PDB file of C-alpha atoms in Angstrom:
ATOM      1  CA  UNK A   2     192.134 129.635 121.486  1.00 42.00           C
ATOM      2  CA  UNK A   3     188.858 130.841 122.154  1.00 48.00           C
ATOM      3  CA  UNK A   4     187.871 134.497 123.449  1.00 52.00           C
ATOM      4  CA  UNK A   5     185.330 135.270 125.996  1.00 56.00           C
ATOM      5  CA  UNK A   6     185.337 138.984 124.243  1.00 50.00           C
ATOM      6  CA  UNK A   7     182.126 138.551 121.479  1.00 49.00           C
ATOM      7  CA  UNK A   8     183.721 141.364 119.341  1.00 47.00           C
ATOM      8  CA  UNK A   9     187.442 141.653 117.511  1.00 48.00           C
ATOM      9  CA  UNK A  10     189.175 143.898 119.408  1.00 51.00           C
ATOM     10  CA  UNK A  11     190.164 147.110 117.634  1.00 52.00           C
ATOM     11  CA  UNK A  12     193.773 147.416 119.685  1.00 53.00           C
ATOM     12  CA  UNK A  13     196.227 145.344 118.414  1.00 52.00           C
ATOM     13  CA  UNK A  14     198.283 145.721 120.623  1.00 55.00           C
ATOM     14  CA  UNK A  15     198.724 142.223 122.152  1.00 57.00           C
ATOM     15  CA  UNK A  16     201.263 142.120 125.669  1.00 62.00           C
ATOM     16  CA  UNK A  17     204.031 139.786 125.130  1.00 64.00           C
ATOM     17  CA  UNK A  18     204.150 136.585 127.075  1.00 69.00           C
ATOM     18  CA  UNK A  19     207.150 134.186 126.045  1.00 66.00           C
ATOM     19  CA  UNK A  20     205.892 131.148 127.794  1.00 69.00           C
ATOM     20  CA  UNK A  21     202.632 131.655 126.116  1.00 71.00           C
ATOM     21  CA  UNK A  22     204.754 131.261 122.809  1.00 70.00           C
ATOM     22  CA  UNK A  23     207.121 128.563 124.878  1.00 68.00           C
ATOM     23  CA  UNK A  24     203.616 126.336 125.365  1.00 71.00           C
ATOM     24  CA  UNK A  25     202.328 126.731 121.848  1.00 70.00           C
ATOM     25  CA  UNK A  26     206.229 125.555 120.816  1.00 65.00           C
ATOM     26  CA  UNK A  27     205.799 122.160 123.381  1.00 64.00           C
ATOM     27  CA  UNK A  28     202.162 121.550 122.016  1.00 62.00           C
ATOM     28  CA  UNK A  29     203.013 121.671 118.159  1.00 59.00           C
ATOM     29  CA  UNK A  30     206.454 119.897 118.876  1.00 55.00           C
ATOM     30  CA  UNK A  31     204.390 117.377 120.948  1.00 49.00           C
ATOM     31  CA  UNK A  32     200.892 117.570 119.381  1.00 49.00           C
ATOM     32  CA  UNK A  33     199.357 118.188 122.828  1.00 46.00           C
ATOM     33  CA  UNK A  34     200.048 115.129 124.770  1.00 45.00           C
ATOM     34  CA  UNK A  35     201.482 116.548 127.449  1.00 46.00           C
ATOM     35  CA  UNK A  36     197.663 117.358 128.955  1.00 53.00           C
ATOM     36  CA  UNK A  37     194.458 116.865 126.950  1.00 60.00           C
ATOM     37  CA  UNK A  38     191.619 119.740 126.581  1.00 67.00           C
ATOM     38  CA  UNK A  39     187.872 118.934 127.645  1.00 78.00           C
ATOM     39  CA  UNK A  40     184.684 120.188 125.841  1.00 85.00           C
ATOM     40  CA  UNK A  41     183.534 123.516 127.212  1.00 90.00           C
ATOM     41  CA  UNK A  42     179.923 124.864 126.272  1.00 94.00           C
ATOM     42  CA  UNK A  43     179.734 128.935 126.870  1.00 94.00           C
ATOM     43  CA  UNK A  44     177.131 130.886 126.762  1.00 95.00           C
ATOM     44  CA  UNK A  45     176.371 134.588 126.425  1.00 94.00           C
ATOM     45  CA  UNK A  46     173.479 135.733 129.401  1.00 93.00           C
ATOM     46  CA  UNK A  47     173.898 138.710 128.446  1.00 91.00           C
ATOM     47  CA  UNK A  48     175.561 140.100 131.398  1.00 94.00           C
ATOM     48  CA  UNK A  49     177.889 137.784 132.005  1.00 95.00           C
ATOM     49  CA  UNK A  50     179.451 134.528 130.026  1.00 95.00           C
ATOM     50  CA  UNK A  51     178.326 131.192 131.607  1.00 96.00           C
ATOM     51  CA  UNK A  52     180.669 128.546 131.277  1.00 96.00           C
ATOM     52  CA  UNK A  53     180.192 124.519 131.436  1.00 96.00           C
ATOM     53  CA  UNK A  54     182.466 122.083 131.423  1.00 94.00           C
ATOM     54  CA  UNK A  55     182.323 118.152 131.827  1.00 92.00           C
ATOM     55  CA  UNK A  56     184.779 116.650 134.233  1.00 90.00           C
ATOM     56  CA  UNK A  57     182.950 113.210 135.308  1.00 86.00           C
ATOM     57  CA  UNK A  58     184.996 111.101 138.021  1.00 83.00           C
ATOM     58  CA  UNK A  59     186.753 114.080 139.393  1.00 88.00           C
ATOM     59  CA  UNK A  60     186.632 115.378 142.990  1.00 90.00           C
ATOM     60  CA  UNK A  61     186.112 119.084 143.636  1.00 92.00           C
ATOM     61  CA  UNK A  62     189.946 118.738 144.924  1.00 93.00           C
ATOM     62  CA  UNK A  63     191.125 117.832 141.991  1.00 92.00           C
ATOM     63  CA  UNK A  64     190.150 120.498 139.981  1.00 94.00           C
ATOM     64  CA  UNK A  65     192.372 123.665 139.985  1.00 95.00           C
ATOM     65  CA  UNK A  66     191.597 127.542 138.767  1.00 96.00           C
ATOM     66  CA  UNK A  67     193.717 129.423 138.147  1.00 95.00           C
ATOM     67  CA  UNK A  68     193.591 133.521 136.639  1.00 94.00           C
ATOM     68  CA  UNK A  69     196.921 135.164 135.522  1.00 92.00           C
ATOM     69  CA  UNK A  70     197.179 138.340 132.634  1.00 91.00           C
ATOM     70  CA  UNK A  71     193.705 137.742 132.240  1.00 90.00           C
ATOM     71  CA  UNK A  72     193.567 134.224 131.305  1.00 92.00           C
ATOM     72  CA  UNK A  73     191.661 131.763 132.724  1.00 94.00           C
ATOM     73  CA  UNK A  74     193.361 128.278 133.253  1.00 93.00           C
ATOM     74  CA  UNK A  75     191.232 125.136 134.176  1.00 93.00           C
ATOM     75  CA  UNK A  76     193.099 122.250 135.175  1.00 92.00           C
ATOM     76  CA  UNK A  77     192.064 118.978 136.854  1.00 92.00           C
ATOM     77  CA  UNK A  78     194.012 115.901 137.144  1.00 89.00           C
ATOM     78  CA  UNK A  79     193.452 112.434 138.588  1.00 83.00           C
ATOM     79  CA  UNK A  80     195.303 109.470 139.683  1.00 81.00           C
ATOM     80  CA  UNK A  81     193.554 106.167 140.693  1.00 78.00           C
ATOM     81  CA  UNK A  82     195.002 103.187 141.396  1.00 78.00           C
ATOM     82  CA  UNK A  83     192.798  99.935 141.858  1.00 80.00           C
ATOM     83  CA  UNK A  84     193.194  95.958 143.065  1.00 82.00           C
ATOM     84  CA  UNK A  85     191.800  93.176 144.088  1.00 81.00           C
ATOM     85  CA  UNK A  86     193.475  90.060 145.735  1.00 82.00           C
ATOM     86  CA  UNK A  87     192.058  86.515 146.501  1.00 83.00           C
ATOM     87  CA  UNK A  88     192.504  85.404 150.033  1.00 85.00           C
ATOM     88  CA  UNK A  89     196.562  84.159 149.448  1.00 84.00           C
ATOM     89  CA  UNK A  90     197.241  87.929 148.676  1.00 81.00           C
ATOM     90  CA  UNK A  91     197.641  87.569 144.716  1.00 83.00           C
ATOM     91  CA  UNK A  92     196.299  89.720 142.592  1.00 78.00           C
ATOM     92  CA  UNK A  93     193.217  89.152 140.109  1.00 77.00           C
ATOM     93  CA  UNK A  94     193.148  92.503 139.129  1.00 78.00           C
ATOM     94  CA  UNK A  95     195.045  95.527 139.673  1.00 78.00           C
ATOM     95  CA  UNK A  96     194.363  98.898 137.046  1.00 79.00           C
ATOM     96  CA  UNK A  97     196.483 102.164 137.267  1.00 77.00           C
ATOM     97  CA  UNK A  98     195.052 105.213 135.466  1.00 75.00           C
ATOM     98  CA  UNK A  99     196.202 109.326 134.900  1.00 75.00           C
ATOM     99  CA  UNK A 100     194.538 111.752 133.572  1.00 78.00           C
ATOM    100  CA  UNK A 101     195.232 115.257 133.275  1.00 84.00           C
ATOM    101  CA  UNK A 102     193.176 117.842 131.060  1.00 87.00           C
ATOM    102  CA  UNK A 103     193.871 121.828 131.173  1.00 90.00           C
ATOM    103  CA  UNK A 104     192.124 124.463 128.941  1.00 91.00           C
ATOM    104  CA  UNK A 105     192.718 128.233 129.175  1.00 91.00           C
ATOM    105  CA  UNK A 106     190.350 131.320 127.830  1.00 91.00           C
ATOM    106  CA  UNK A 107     190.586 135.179 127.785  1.00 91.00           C
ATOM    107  CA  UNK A 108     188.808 136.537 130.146  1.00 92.00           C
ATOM    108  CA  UNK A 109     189.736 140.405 129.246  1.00 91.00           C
ATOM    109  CA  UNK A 110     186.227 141.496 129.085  1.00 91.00           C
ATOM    110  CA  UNK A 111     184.655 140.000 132.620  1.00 94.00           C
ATOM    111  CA  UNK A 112     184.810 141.417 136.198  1.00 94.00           C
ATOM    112  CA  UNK A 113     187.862 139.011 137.372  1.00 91.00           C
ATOM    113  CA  UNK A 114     187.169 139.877 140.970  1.00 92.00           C
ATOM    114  CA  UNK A 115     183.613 138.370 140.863  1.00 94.00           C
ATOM    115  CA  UNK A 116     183.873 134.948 138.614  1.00 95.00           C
ATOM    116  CA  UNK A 117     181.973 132.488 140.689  1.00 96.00           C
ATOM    117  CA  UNK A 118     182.711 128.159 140.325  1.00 97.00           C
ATOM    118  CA  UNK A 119     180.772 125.574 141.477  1.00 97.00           C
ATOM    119  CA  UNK A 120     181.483 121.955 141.210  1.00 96.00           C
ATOM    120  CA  UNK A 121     178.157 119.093 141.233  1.00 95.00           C
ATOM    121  CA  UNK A 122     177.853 115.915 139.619  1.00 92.00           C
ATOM    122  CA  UNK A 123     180.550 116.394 137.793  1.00 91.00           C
ATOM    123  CA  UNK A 124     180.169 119.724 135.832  1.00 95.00           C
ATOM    124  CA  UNK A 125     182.289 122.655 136.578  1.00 96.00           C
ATOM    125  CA  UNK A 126     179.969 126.052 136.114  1.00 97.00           C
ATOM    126  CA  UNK A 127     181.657 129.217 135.785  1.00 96.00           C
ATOM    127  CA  UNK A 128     179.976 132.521 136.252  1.00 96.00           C
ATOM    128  CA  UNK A 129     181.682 135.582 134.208  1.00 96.00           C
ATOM    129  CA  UNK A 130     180.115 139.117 134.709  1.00 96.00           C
ATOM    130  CA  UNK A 131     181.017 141.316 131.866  1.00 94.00           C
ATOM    131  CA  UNK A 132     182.762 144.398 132.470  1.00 90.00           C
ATOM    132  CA  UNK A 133     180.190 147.420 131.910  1.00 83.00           C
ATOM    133  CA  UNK A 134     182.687 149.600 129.347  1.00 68.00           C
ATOM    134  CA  UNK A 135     182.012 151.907 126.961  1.00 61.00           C
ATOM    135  CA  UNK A 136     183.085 151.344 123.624  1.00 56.00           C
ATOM    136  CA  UNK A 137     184.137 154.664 122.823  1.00 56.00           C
ATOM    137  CA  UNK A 138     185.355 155.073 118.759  1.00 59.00           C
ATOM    138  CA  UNK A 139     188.572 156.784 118.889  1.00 65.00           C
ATOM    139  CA  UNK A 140     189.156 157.107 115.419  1.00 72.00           C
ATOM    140  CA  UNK A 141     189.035 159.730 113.766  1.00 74.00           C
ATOM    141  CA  UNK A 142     189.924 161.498 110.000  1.00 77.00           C
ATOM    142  CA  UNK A 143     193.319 163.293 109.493  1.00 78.00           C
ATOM    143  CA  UNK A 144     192.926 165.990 107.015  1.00 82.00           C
ATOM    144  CA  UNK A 145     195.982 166.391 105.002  1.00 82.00           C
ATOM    145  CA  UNK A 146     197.283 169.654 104.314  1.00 71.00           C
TER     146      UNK A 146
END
């Protein structure tokens, strides 16, 4: 999984999500068919992360964003169904197809309330303004009595 946070972060502490651990489970169990990912190109403006993505032959309304415990879930899914008859009503050609990708990031260290999307020619952009905090060191030495 890939972090929007450029640095390792020094807390550890990670919160516990059990369908986090429920997907990884279905994906290894699976090997990810369920939905496939899609190549994502991010790049650090400095304040803020500015993410691409490739969805050709979607429509804006199939494309879904979703933020929850500070990840960021992009899914789109399609369903097309095509045919052609000849003039009795048979068919000469008729093509179903599905496709459903859905990727996820941390998004811990942007401004949730002010990622922007936009949707043309089929690239999603994402706008992420980092969050202006202080990295303050908290550690300190312990001298031992």
């Amino acid at each position: 999984m890939f972090e929007l946070t450029p640095f390792e972060r020094r807390n550890h502490v990670v919160s516990y999500n059990p369908f986090r651990e429920l997907e990884e489970l279905q994906r290894s169990f699976f090997g990810n068919q369920m939905t496939a990912a899609f190549q994502t190109d991010i790049r650090d403006t400095g304040d803020a992360y500015l993410l691409e993505t490739d969805l050709p032959g979607f429509q804006k309304e199939d494309i879904h964003l979703e933020l929850e415990d500070n990840y960021l879930t992009i899914r789109a899914q399609r369903n097309t169904d095509t045919e052609q008859k000849d003039k009795h009503g048979n068919y000469l050609r008729r093509e179903r197809s599905y496709g459903a990708f859905q990727r996820s990031f941390d998004v811990s260290a942007v401004k949730a309330d002010e990622i922007k999307a936009e949707y043309h020619d089929g690239v999603l952009k994402l706008t992420l303004p980092k969050k202006n905090e202080e990295h303050k060191n908290t550690a300190r030495q312990i001298d031992i009595q």
